[in-house]
PDB file of C-alpha atoms and ligand atoms in Angstrom:
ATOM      1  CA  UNK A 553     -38.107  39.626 -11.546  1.00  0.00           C
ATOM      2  CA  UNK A 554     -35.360  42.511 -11.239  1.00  0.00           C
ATOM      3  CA  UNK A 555     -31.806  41.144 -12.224  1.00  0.00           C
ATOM      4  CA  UNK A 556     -29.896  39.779  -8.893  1.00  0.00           C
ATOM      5  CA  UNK A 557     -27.279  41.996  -7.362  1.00  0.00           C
ATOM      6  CA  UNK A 558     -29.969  44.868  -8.160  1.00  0.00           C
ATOM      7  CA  UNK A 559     -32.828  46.614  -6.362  1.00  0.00           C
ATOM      8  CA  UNK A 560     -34.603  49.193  -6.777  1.00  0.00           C
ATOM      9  CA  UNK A 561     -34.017  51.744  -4.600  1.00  0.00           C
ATOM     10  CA  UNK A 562     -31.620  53.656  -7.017  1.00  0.00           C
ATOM     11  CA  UNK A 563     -28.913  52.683  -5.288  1.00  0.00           C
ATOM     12  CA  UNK A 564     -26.331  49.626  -6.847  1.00  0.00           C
ATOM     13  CA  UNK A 565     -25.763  46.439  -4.325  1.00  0.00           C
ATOM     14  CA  UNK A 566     -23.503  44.290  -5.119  1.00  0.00           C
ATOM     15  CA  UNK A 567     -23.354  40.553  -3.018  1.00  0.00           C
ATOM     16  CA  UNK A 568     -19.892  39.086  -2.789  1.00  0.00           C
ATOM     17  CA  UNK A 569     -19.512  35.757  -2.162  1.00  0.00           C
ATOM     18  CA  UNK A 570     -15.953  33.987  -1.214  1.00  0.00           C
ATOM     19  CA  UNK A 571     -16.084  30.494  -2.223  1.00  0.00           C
ATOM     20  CA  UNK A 572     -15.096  28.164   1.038  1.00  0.00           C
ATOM     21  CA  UNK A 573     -13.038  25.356  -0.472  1.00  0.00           C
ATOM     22  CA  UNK A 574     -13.068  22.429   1.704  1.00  0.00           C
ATOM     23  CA  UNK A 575      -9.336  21.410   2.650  1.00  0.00           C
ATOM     24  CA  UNK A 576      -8.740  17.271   2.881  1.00  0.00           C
ATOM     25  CA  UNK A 577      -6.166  16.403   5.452  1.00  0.00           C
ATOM     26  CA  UNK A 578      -2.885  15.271   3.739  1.00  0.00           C
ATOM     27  CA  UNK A 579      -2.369  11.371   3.610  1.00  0.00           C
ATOM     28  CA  UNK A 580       0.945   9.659   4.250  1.00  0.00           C
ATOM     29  CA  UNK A 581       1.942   6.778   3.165  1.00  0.00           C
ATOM     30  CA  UNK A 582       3.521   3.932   4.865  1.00  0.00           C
ATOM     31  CA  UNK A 583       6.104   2.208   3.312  1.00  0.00           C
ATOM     32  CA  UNK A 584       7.935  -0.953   4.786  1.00  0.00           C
ATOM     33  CA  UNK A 585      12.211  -1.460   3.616  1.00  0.00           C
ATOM     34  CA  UNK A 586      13.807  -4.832   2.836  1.00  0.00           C
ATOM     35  CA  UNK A 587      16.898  -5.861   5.133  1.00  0.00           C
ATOM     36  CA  UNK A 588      19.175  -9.081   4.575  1.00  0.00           C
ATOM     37  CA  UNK A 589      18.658 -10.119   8.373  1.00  0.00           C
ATOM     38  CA  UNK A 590      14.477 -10.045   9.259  1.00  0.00           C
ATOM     39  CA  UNK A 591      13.009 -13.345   7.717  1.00  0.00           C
ATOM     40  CA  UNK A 592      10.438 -13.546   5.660  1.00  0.00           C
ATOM     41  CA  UNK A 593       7.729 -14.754   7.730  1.00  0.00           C
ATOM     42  CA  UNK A 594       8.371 -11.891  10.242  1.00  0.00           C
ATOM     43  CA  UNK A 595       7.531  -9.618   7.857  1.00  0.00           C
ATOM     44  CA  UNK A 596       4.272 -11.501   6.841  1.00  0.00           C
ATOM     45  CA  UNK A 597       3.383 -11.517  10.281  1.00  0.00           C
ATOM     46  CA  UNK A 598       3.787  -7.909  10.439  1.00  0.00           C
ATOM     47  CA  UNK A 599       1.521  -6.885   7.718  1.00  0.00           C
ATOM     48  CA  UNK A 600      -1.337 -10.011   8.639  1.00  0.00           C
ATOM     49  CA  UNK A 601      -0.937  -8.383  12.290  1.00  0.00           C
ATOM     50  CA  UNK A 602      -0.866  -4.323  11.431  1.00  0.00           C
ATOM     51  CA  UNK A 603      -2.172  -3.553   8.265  1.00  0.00           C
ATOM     52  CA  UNK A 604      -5.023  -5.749   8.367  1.00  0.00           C
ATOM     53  CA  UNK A 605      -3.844  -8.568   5.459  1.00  0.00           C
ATOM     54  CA  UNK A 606      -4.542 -11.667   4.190  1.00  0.00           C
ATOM     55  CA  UNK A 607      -1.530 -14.285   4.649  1.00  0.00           C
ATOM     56  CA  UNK A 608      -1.530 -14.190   0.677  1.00  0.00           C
ATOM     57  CA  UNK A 609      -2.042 -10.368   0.490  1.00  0.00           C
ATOM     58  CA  UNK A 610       0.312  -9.991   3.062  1.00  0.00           C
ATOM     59  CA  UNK A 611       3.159 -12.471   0.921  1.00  0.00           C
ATOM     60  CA  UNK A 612       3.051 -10.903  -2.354  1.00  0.00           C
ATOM     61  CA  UNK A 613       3.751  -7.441  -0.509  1.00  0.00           C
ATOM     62  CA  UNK A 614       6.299  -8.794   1.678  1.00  0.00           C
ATOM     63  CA  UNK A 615       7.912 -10.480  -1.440  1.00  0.00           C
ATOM     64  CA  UNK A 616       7.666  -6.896  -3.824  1.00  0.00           C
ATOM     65  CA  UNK A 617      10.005  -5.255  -0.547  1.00  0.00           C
ATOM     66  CA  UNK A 618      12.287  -8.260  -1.017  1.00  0.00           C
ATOM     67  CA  UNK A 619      12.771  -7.535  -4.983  1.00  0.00           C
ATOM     68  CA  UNK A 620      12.048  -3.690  -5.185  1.00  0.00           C
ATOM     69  CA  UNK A 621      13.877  -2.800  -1.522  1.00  0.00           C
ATOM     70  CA  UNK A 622      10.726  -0.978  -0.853  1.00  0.00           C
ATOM     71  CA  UNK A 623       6.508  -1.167  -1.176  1.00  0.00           C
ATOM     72  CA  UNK A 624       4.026   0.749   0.002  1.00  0.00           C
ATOM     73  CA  UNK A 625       2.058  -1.213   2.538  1.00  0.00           C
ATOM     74  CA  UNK A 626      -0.927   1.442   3.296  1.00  0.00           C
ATOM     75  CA  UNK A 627      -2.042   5.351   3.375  1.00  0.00           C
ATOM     76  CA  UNK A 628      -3.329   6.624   6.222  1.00  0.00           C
ATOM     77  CA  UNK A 629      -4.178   9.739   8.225  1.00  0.00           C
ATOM     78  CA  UNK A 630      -1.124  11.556   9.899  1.00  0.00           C
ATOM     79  CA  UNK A 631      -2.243   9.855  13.453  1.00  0.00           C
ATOM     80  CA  UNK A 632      -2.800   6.727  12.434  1.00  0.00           C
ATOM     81  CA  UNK A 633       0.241   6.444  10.225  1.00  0.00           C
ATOM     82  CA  UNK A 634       2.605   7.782  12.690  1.00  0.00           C
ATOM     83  CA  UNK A 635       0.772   4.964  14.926  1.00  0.00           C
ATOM     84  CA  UNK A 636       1.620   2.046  12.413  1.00  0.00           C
ATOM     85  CA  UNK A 637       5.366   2.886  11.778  1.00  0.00           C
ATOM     86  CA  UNK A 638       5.235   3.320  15.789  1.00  0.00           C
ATOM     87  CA  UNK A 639       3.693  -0.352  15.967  1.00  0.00           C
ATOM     88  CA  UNK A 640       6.194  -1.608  13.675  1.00  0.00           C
ATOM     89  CA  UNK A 641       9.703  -0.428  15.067  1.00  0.00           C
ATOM     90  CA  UNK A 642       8.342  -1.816  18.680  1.00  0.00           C
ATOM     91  CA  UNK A 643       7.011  -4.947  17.386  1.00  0.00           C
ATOM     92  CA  UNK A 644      10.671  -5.401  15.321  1.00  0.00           C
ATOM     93  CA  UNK A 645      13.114  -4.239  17.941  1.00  0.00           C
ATOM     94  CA  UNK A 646      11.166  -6.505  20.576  1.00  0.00           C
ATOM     95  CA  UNK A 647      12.171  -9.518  18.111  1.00  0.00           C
ATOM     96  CA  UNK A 648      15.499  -8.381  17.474  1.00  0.00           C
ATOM     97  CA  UNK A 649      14.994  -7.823  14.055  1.00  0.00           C
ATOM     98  CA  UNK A 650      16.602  -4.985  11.930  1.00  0.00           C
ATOM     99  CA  UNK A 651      13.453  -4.534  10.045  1.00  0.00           C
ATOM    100  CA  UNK A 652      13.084  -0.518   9.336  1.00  0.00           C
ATOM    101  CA  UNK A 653       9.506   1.552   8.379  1.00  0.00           C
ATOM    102  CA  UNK A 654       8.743   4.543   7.629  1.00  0.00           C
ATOM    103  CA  UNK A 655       6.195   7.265   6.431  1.00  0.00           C
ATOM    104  CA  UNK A 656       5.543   9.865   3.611  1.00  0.00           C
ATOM    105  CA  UNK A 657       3.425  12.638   2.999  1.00  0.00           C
ATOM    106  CA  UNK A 658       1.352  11.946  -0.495  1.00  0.00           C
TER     107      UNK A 658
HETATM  108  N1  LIG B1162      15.152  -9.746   2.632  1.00  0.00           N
HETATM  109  C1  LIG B1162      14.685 -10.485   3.783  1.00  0.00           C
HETATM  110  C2  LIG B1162      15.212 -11.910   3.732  1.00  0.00           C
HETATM  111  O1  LIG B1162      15.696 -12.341   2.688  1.00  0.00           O
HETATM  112  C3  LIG B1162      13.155 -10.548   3.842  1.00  0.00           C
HETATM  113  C4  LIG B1162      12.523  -9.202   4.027  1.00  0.00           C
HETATM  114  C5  LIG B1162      11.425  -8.833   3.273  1.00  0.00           C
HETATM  115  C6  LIG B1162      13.020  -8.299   4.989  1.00  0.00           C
HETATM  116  C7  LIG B1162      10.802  -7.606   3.462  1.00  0.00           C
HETATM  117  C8  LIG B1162      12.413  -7.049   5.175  1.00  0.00           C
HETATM  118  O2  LIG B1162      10.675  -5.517   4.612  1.00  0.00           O
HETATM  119  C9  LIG B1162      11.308  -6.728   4.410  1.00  0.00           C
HETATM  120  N2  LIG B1162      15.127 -12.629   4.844  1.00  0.00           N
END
């Protein structure tokens, strides 16, 4: 079998290949910010109602923001964490409350 890249007409071929890397799409996270005005169980609420949690899932997050000021509360897509912060600030300014999210890229 005649090395590859070779034939045998006399002549030299030579294959290129470009290597296709396959870009992921960046991912954002979400993160939710303590206030000293929206109570607790709001917040709860919000994560049971948005971000898919438990009650006790959604407690122990709630409760890290209240220490730490902030928490991450999920990492999404672009769309669909654009769509959750959107969710969020409606849901919170509907209630009155002061409560504030927001998104990063990765
Ligand atoms: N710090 C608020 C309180 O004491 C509770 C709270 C928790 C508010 C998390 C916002 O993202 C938040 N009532």
């Amino acid at each position: 079998m005649p090395p590859r890249g070779s034939d045998d007409d006399g002549d030299a071929s030579i294959a290129v290949k470009t290597r296709t890397r396959t870009q992921r799409p960046p991912l954002y996270k979400v993160l939710l910010l303590n206030d000293d005005y929206t109570p607790m169980e709001f917040v709860v609420h919000v994560l049971e109602r948005f971000f898919g949690m438990t009650h006790a899932q959604a407690f122990e997050i709630m409760l890290t923001v209240h220490k730490k000021g902030v928490a991450v509360v999920g990492v999404f897509s672009h769309e669909i964490a654009e769509t959750k912060v959107g969710q969020v600030m409606d849901f919170a300014r509907r209630h009155q409350h002061p409560l504030q999210c927001t998104m990063e890229k990765e």
